[in-house]
Coordinates of C-alpha atoms and ligand atoms in Angstrom, one line a residue:
X694 CA -36.0 -10.9 21.9
X695 CA -35.1 -9.3 18.6
X696 CA -33.7 -6.3 20.4
X697 CA -31.6 -8.5 22.7
X698 CA -30.2 -10.3 19.7
X699 CA -29.3 -7.0 18.0
X700 CA -27.6 -5.7 21.3
X701 CA -25.6 -9.0 21.5
X702 CA -24.6 -8.6 17.8
X703 CA -23.5 -5.0 18.4
X704 CA -21.4 -5.8 21.4
X705 CA -19.7 -8.9 19.9
X706 CA -15.9 -8.5 19.9
X707 CA -14.0 -9.1 16.7
X708 CA -10.8 -11.1 17.2
X709 CA -7.5 -9.3 17.1
X710 CA -5.4 -9.7 14.0
X711 CA -2.5 -11.9 14.8
X712 CA -1.5 -13.1 11.3
X713 CA -0.1 -10.3 9.2
X714 CA -0.3 -9.8 5.4
X715 CA 1.8 -7.5 3.2
X716 CA 4.8 -8.0 5.6
X717 CA 2.9 -6.6 8.6
X718 CA 3.0 -3.1 9.9
X719 CA 6.3 -2.3 8.2
X720 CA 4.9 -3.4 4.9
X721 CA 1.8 -1.3 5.4
X722 CA 3.9 1.8 6.0
X723 CA 5.9 1.0 2.8
X724 CA 2.6 0.6 0.8
X725 CA 1.0 3.7 2.1
X726 CA 4.0 5.7 0.8
X727 CA 5.0 3.4 -2.1
X728 CA 1.7 3.3 -4.0
X729 CA 1.4 7.1 -4.6
X730 CA 5.1 7.2 -5.5
X731 CA 4.6 4.4 -8.1
X732 CA 1.6 6.3 -9.7
X733 CA 3.8 9.4 -10.0
X734 CA 6.8 7.4 -11.2
X735 CA 4.7 5.9 -14.1
X736 CA 3.5 9.3 -15.1
X737 CA 7.0 10.9 -15.2
X738 CA 8.7 7.8 -16.7
X739 CA 6.2 7.6 -19.5
X740 CA 6.3 10.9 -21.3
X741 CA 5.6 12.0 -24.9
X742 CA 9.3 12.3 -25.8
X743 CA 10.4 9.1 -24.2
X744 CA 8.8 6.3 -22.2
X745 CA 11.5 4.4 -20.4
X746 CA 12.2 3.0 -17.0
X747 CA 15.0 5.5 -16.3
X748 CA 13.3 8.5 -17.9
X749 CA 13.1 10.7 -14.8
X750 CA 15.0 13.8 -16.0
X751 CA 12.2 16.4 -15.5
X752 CA 10.3 16.1 -12.3
X753 CA 8.7 19.4 -11.5
X754 CA 8.9 20.7 -7.9
X755 CA 6.3 23.5 -8.1
X756 CA 2.9 22.8 -6.5
X757 CA 1.0 24.1 -9.6
X758 CA 2.4 21.2 -11.6
X759 CA 0.4 18.9 -9.3
X760 CA -2.6 20.8 -8.1
X761 CA -5.1 22.6 -10.2
X762 CA -8.4 24.1 -9.4
X763 CA -10.3 22.8 -12.4
X764 CA -9.0 19.3 -12.0
X765 CA -9.8 19.2 -8.3
X766 CA -13.3 20.4 -9.1
X767 CA -13.7 17.8 -11.7
X768 CA -12.6 15.0 -9.3
X769 CA -14.9 16.3 -6.5
X770 CA -17.8 16.7 -8.9
X771 CA -17.2 13.2 -10.2
X772 CA -17.6 11.7 -6.7
X773 CA -20.7 13.8 -6.0
X774 CA -22.1 12.8 -9.4
X775 CA -21.5 9.1 -8.8
X776 CA -22.8 9.2 -5.2
X777 CA -26.0 10.8 -6.5
X778 CA -26.5 8.1 -9.1
X779 CA -25.9 5.4 -6.5
X780 CA -28.5 6.8 -4.2
X781 CA -31.2 7.1 -6.9
X782 CA -33.9 4.5 -6.3
X783 CA -33.1 2.9 -9.6
X784 CA -32.3 -0.8 -9.8
X785 CA -33.1 -3.7 -7.6
X786 CA -31.8 -4.5 -4.1
X787 CA -29.5 -7.5 -3.5
X788 CA -28.4 -9.2 -0.3
X789 CA -24.8 -9.8 0.6
X790 CA -23.6 -13.1 2.1
X791 CA -24.4 -13.5 5.8
X792 CA -22.1 -11.6 8.1
X793 CA -20.6 -13.3 11.3
X794 CA -23.6 -12.0 13.2
X795 CA -25.9 -13.8 10.8
X796 CA -27.2 -10.4 9.4
X797 CA -27.2 -9.8 5.7
X798 CA -26.6 -6.3 4.3
X799 CA -28.7 -5.0 1.4
X800 CA -27.1 -3.4 -1.6
X801 CA -28.6 -1.2 -4.4
X802 CA -27.6 -2.7 -7.8
X803 CA -27.4 0.1 -10.3
X804 CA -23.8 0.5 -11.3
X805 CA -24.6 -0.3 -15.0
X806 CA -27.2 2.5 -15.0
X807 CA -24.6 4.8 -13.4
X808 CA -22.2 3.9 -16.2
X809 CA -24.6 4.6 -19.0
X810 CA -25.6 8.0 -17.6
X811 CA -21.8 8.8 -17.1
X812 CA -21.0 7.8 -20.7
X813 CA -23.8 10.0 -22.1
X814 CA -22.7 12.9 -19.9
X815 CA -19.1 12.5 -21.0
X816 CA -20.2 12.3 -24.7
X817 CA -22.0 15.7 -24.2
X818 CA -19.0 17.1 -22.5
X819 CA -16.7 16.1 -25.4
X820 CA -19.2 17.3 -28.0
X821 CA -19.4 20.7 -26.4
X822 CA -15.6 20.8 -26.2
X823 CA -15.4 20.7 -22.4
X824 CA -13.4 17.5 -22.2
X825 CA -11.7 17.1 -25.6
X826 CA -8.2 17.2 -24.3
X827 CA -8.7 18.0 -20.6
X828 CA -8.2 14.4 -19.3
X829 CA -4.9 14.1 -21.2
X830 CA -3.7 17.6 -20.4
X831 CA -4.6 17.5 -16.7
X832 CA -3.8 13.8 -16.1
X833 CA -1.3 14.6 -13.3
X834 CA -3.5 17.1 -11.6
X835 CA -6.5 14.7 -11.7
X836 CA -4.3 11.9 -10.3
X837 CA -3.1 14.2 -7.4
X838 CA -6.7 15.3 -6.6
X839 CA -7.8 11.7 -6.6
X840 CA -4.9 10.8 -4.2
X841 CA -5.8 13.6 -1.8
X842 CA -9.4 12.4 -1.9
X843 CA -8.5 8.8 -1.2
X844 CA -6.2 9.8 1.6
X845 CA -8.9 11.9 3.3
X846 CA -11.4 9.2 2.8
X847 CA -9.0 6.6 4.5
X848 CA -8.5 8.9 7.5
X849 CA -12.3 9.3 7.8
X850 CA -12.8 5.6 7.6
X851 CA -10.2 5.0 10.3
X852 CA -11.7 7.5 12.6
X853 CA -15.2 6.3 11.9
X854 CA -14.2 2.7 12.7
X855 CA -12.5 3.9 16.0
X856 CA -15.8 5.6 17.0
X857 CA -18.1 2.8 15.9
X858 CA -19.0 -0.5 17.6
X859 CA -16.4 -3.2 18.1
X860 CA -18.6 -5.7 16.2
X861 CA -18.3 -3.7 13.0
X862 CA -14.5 -4.1 12.8
X863 CA -12.7 -6.3 10.3
X864 CA -10.6 -9.2 11.7
X865 CA -7.9 -8.6 9.1
X866 CA -7.4 -5.0 10.1
X867 CA -7.7 -5.1 13.9
X868 CA -4.1 -5.4 15.0
X869 CA -3.8 -2.3 17.2
X870 CA -1.0 -1.0 14.9
X871 CA -2.2 2.3 13.5
X872 CA -0.6 2.0 10.0
X873 CA -1.6 -1.6 9.6
X874 CA -5.2 -1.1 10.5
X875 CA -5.3 2.1 8.5
X876 CA -4.0 0.3 5.4
X877 CA -5.9 -3.0 5.7
X878 CA -9.2 -1.3 6.7
X879 CA -10.3 -1.3 10.3
X880 CA -14.0 -1.6 9.7
X881 CA -15.5 -4.3 7.4
X882 CA -18.6 -2.6 5.9
X883 CA -18.5 1.1 6.7
X884 CA -21.8 2.7 5.9
X885 CA -23.5 6.1 6.3
X886 CA -27.1 5.2 6.6
X887 CA -27.7 2.8 3.7
X888 CA -24.8 4.2 1.7
X889 CA -22.2 1.5 1.6
X890 CA -18.8 3.2 1.1
X891 CA -16.8 0.1 0.2
X892 CA -19.3 -1.3 -2.3
X893 CA -19.7 2.2 -3.8
X894 CA -16.0 2.7 -4.3
X895 CA -15.3 -0.8 -5.6
X896 CA -17.0 -0.4 -8.9
X897 CA -18.1 3.1 -9.7
X898 CA -15.9 6.2 -9.5
X899 CA -12.7 4.3 -10.3
X900 CA -13.8 1.8 -12.8
X901 CA -16.1 4.1 -14.8
X902 CA -13.4 6.9 -14.4
X903 CA -10.8 4.5 -15.9
X904 CA -12.9 4.0 -19.0
X905 CA -13.5 7.7 -19.4
X906 CA -9.8 8.4 -19.0
X907 CA -9.2 6.0 -21.9
X908 CA -11.9 7.8 -23.9
X909 CA -10.3 11.1 -23.0
X910 CA -7.0 9.7 -24.5
X911 CA -8.8 8.7 -27.7
X912 CA -10.4 12.2 -27.8
X913 CA -6.9 13.8 -27.5
X914 CA -5.6 11.7 -30.5
X915 CA -8.7 12.6 -32.6
X916 CA -8.0 16.3 -31.9
X917 CA -4.2 16.2 -32.5
X918 CA -3.8 13.5 -35.1
X919 CA -7.2 13.5 -36.8
X920 CA -7.9 9.8 -36.3
X921 CA -7.0 7.2 -33.6
X922 CA -4.7 4.3 -34.2
X923 CA -6.0 0.7 -34.2
X924 CA -4.0 0.0 -31.0
X925 CA -5.6 2.7 -28.9
X926 CA -9.1 1.7 -30.2
X927 CA -8.4 -2.0 -29.3
X928 CA -7.1 -1.1 -25.8
X929 CA -10.0 1.3 -25.1
X930 CA -12.6 -1.1 -26.3
X931 CA -11.1 -4.1 -24.4
X932 CA -10.9 -2.2 -21.2
X933 CA -14.3 -0.6 -21.6
X934 CA -15.7 -4.1 -22.2
X935 CA -14.0 -5.4 -19.0
X936 CA -15.6 -2.6 -17.0
X937 CA -19.0 -2.9 -18.7
X938 CA -19.0 -6.6 -18.0
X939 CA -18.0 -6.1 -14.3
X940 CA -20.8 -3.6 -13.8
X941 CA -23.3 -5.7 -15.7
X942 CA -22.5 -8.5 -13.2
X943 CA -22.3 -6.1 -10.3
X944 CA -24.0 -8.6 -7.9
X945 CA -21.1 -11.1 -8.3
X946 CA -18.9 -8.7 -6.4
X947 CA -20.9 -9.5 -3.2
X948 CA -19.2 -12.9 -3.0
X949 CA -15.6 -11.7 -3.6
X950 CA -12.8 -11.3 -1.1
X951 CA -12.9 -7.5 -1.1
X952 CA -16.5 -7.4 0.0
X953 CA -16.7 -10.5 2.2
X954 CA -13.3 -10.4 4.0
X955 CA -11.3 -7.2 3.5
X956 CA -11.9 -4.1 5.6
X957 CA -12.3 -0.7 3.9
X958 CA -9.1 1.3 4.4
X959 CA -6.3 2.9 2.5
X960 CA -5.5 -0.3 0.5
X961 CA -9.0 -0.5 -1.2
X962 CA -9.7 3.3 -1.1
X963 CA -6.4 4.1 -2.9
X964 CA -6.7 1.0 -5.1
X965 CA -10.2 1.7 -6.2
X966 CA -9.9 5.5 -6.7
X967 CA -6.4 6.1 -7.8
X968 CA -4.5 3.0 -8.7
X969 CA -7.1 1.5 -11.0
X970 CA -7.9 4.6 -13.1
X971 CA -4.4 6.1 -13.2
X972 CA -2.2 3.1 -13.6
X973 CA -4.6 1.0 -15.7
X974 CA -4.9 3.8 -18.3
X975 CA -1.2 3.8 -18.9
X976 CA -1.5 1.9 -22.2
X977 CA -3.9 4.3 -23.8
X978 CA -1.8 7.3 -22.5
X979 CA 1.3 5.7 -24.0
X980 CA -0.5 5.1 -27.3
X981 CA -1.4 8.8 -27.6
X982 CA 2.2 9.7 -28.0
X983 CA 3.7 6.4 -29.3
X984 CA 1.2 5.0 -31.8
X985 CA 2.1 1.7 -33.4
X986 CA 1.0 0.2 -36.8
X987 CA -0.6 -3.2 -36.3
X988 CA -0.9 -5.7 -39.1
X989 CA -4.3 -7.4 -39.6
X990 CA -2.7 -10.7 -38.3
X991 CA -1.5 -9.0 -35.1
X992 CA -4.9 -7.5 -34.5
X993 CA -6.6 -10.9 -35.1
X994 CA -4.2 -12.6 -32.7
X995 CA -4.7 -9.9 -30.0
X996 CA -8.5 -10.2 -30.3
X997 CA -8.2 -14.0 -30.0
X998 CA -6.2 -13.8 -26.8
X999 CA -8.7 -11.3 -25.4
X1000 CA -11.6 -13.5 -26.3
X1001 CA -10.0 -16.6 -24.8
X1002 CA -9.2 -14.7 -21.6
X1003 CA -12.7 -13.4 -21.3
X1004 CA -14.4 -16.8 -21.9
X1005 CA -12.3 -18.3 -19.0
X1006 CA -12.7 -15.2 -16.7
X1007 CA -16.4 -14.8 -17.2
X1008 CA -17.3 -18.5 -17.3
X1009 CA -15.4 -19.3 -14.1
X1010 CA -16.6 -16.3 -12.1
X1011 CA -20.2 -16.8 -13.1
X1012 CA -20.0 -20.6 -12.4
X1013 CA -18.7 -20.0 -8.9
X1014 CA -21.0 -17.2 -8.1
X1015 CA -24.0 -19.3 -9.3
X1016 CA -22.8 -22.3 -7.3
X1017 CA -22.3 -20.3 -4.1
X1018 CA -25.8 -18.7 -4.4
X1019 CA -27.5 -22.0 -5.1
X1020 CA -25.5 -25.3 -5.2
X1021 CA -28.7 -27.1 -6.4
X1022 CA -29.1 -24.9 -9.5
X1023 CA -30.2 -27.2 -12.4
X1024 CA -27.6 -25.4 -14.6
X1025 CA -24.8 -26.8 -12.5
X1026 CA -26.0 -30.4 -12.1
X1027 CA -23.3 -31.7 -14.4
X1028 CA -20.6 -30.4 -12.2
X1029 CA -18.8 -32.5 -9.5
X1030 CA -18.1 -31.1 -6.0
X1031 CA -16.9 -32.3 -2.7
X1032 CA -18.5 -31.7 0.7
X1033 CA -16.7 -30.0 3.6
X1034 CA -17.2 -30.0 7.3
X1035 CA -18.1 -26.3 7.1
X1036 CA -21.3 -27.1 5.1
X1037 CA -20.1 -25.4 1.8
X1038 CA -19.2 -27.6 -1.1
X1039 CA -16.1 -27.1 -3.3
X1040 CA -16.4 -27.5 -7.1
X1041 CA -13.9 -30.1 -8.5
X1042 CA -14.9 -30.1 -12.2
X1043 CA -15.8 -27.5 -14.8
X1044 CA -13.5 -24.4 -14.7
X1045 CA -12.8 -24.9 -11.0
X1046 CA -11.5 -28.4 -11.6
X1047 CA -8.8 -27.3 -14.0
X1048 CA -7.0 -24.9 -11.7
X1049 CA -7.8 -23.4 -8.3
X1050 CA -8.2 -20.0 -9.7
X1051 CA -9.3 -20.1 -13.3
X1052 CA -10.7 -16.6 -13.0
X1053 CA -7.2 -15.3 -12.3
X1054 CA -5.8 -17.1 -15.3
X1055 CA -8.4 -15.6 -17.6
X1056 CA -7.8 -12.1 -16.1
X1057 CA -4.1 -12.4 -16.8
X1058 CA -4.6 -13.5 -20.4
X1059 CA -6.8 -10.4 -20.9
X1060 CA -4.2 -8.1 -19.3
X1061 CA -1.7 -9.4 -21.9
X1062 CA -4.1 -8.6 -24.7
X1063 CA -4.3 -5.0 -23.3
X1064 CA -0.6 -4.5 -23.6
X1065 CA 0.2 -6.2 -26.9
X1066 CA -1.1 -3.3 -28.9
X1067 CA 1.7 -1.2 -27.4
X1068 CA 4.3 -3.4 -28.9
X1069 CA 7.6 -4.2 -27.2
X1070 CA 9.8 -1.1 -27.6
X1071 CA 9.0 0.0 -24.0
X1072 CA 8.5 -2.2 -20.9
X1073 CA 6.3 0.5 -19.2
X1074 CA 3.1 -0.2 -21.0
X1075 CA 3.6 -3.8 -19.8
X1076 CA 3.5 -2.6 -16.2
X1077 CA -0.1 -3.7 -15.8
X1078 CA 0.2 -7.4 -16.8
X1079 CA 3.5 -7.7 -14.8
X1080 CA 2.1 -6.1 -11.7
X1081 CA -1.3 -7.9 -12.1
X1082 CA 0.3 -11.3 -12.3
X1083 CA 2.3 -10.6 -9.2
X1084 CA -0.8 -9.3 -7.5
X1085 CA -2.9 -12.3 -8.4
X1086 CA -0.2 -14.8 -7.4
X1087 CA -0.1 -13.1 -4.0
X1088 CA -3.9 -12.9 -3.9
X1089 CA -4.1 -16.6 -4.6
X1090 CA -1.7 -17.4 -1.7
X1091 CA -3.8 -15.1 0.6
X1092 CA -7.0 -16.8 -0.5
X1093 CA -5.5 -20.3 -0.2
X1094 CA -4.4 -19.5 3.3
X1095 CA -7.9 -18.4 4.3
X1096 CA -9.5 -21.4 2.7
X1097 CA -7.0 -23.7 4.5
X1098 CA -8.1 -22.1 7.8
X1099 CA -11.8 -22.4 6.8
X1100 CA -11.9 -25.9 5.3
X1101 CA -8.8 -27.6 7.0
X1102 CA -8.4 -31.2 5.8
X1103 CA -11.1 -30.7 3.2
X1104 CA -9.0 -27.9 1.5
X1105 CA -6.0 -30.2 1.6
X1106 CA -8.1 -32.9 -0.2
X1107 CA -9.3 -30.3 -2.7
X1108 CA -5.7 -29.3 -3.4
X1109 CA -4.8 -32.9 -4.1
X1110 CA -7.6 -33.2 -6.6
X1111 CA -7.0 -29.8 -8.3
X1112 CA -3.2 -29.6 -8.3
X1113 CA -2.4 -26.3 -10.1
X1114 CA -3.1 -22.9 -8.6
X1115 CA -3.5 -20.5 -11.6
X1116 CA -1.6 -21.7 -14.7
X1117 CA -2.5 -25.2 -15.9
X1118 CA 0.5 -27.6 -15.7
X1119 CA 2.8 -24.7 -14.7
X1120 CA 1.9 -23.3 -11.3
Ligands
NDP1751 P1 -12.6 -15.3 -6.1 O1 -13.8 -14.9 -6.8 O2 -11.6 -16.2 -6.8 O3 -13.1 -16.1 -4.8 C1 -12.3 -16.9 -4.0 C2 -13.2 -17.7 -3.1 O4 -13.9 -18.7 -3.9 C3 -12.5 -18.6 -2.0 O5 -12.2 -17.8 -0.9 C4 -13.6 -19.6 -1.7 O6 -14.6 -18.9 -0.9 C5 -14.3 -19.8 -3.1 N1 -13.8 -21.0 -3.8 C6 -12.5 -21.3 -4.0 N2 -12.4 -22.4 -4.6 C7 -13.7 -22.9 -4.8 C8 -14.2 -24.0 -5.5 N3 -13.4 -25.0 -6.0 N4 -15.6 -24.1 -5.5 C9 -16.3 -23.2 -4.9 N5 -15.9 -22.1 -4.4 C10 -14.5 -21.9 -4.3 O7 -11.8 -14.1 -5.4 P2 -11.3 -12.7 -5.9 O8 -12.2 -11.7 -5.2 O9 -9.9 -12.7 -5.6 O10 -11.6 -12.6 -7.5 C11 -12.8 -12.2 -8.2 C12 -12.4 -11.7 -9.6 O11 -11.9 -10.4 -9.5 C13 -11.3 -12.6 -10.3 O12 -11.7 -12.8 -11.6 C14 -10.1 -11.7 -10.2 O13 -9.3 -11.9 -11.4 C15 -10.7 -10.3 -10.2 N6 -9.8 -9.3 -9.6 C16 -9.5 -8.2 -10.4 C17 -8.6 -7.3 -9.9 C18 -8.2 -6.1 -10.8 O14 -7.6 -5.2 -10.3 N7 -8.6 -6.1 -12.0 C19 -8.1 -7.3 -8.5 C20 -8.6 -8.5 -7.8 C21 -9.4 -9.5 -8.3 P3 -15.8 -19.6 -0.1 O15 -15.5 -21.1 -0.2 O16 -15.6 -19.1 1.3 O17 -17.0 -19.2 -0.8

């Protein structure tokens, strides 16, 4: 009986993608080429002498400016190191939300442990002078190595999906157009044995790598200037805090869109492994060469914005995660919710009664606090909040579309009760 159920689940056919995102196959082609170009653009536009939008005078054309043996080995070693930490039998196991087949996947929760070990290892590397200025000096080489790795991983994922069972595919990346499926992710939860490739890449190599890149920028300043500026310390601490918080709440990721709905392809592989570490560390890289004096009042205001953003971000994410895991949790009994035909309830008070995505609002506030220490003389260190606001507005529309499909008239009712999408009384 059990075997028959498993056979049925394996042969179940995932629906073809008929509704496109990111402007369909053409948009996917543009993204596959445009994302790496943007990473390079930000590097070359923001240089020690000048950091301006049109600063593209010196773009090297020789291969050695991009590829370097040591940087490639560091990137490869980093992935091997993180994989080994992930596989250690440390930390508990958690179950994901039920898949369409009814099955639930099990995940090892030990990213926080991996981060602590990584920080200690990095501390030793800096102490023994292996990493003092390496991350700053070889930034471009490290980014290129990470790009090649992400590309190779995406090709592997696509081939793996093609060779695997139909039932493992993702309905958002199953169009039949190579570039579209390659970009969106053809398979939903690619695994090698119990090693979940998407779950691993989402939080570990890229996020921890981003914090270490920032620390590497601080180490560079300490070597060249003697002591770091308040700005670079603020940004590094804020961003480290964001990552530490994410890894501490690792289990919350199991209910997010990336894990539940998106396939694992170029979009997430490149995003997790290249985009996050190498574009999100732009502010600290900028502050190495363009330090800024901050008054005590500015520092206090920046910290206040960060704290407000964090309270909204963490409060709302934890509230929804807790509600989805157990709607009858005594901690949530003061909150109002509406029932839906699908069986799930939707919160209409607390954080989720203020706007439809309070977590995005908090995240955007924090992103502003990360760029304020860079001042306003260049727009490039503001790339992150600008891009991130656009990303989250687009993400909110994608999510709203999915919720409309899932909840139908109940979602329309919810939207009438909670009128604003992200920004209270504005949008
Ligand atoms: P969310 O955690 O916001 O989840 C959206 C889902 O929540 C919906 O699909 C719906 O799923 C459920 N939901 C919506 N409204 C309600 C409600 N009123 N009551 C209960 N459940 C509701 O999605 P994301 O994965 O986009 O975001 C997670 C976090 O990650 C956010 O804080 C975001 O800012 C952050 N993020 C950060 C990025 C970065 O690069 N730094 C990139 C992307 C996201 P269902 O009803 O099916 O459960």
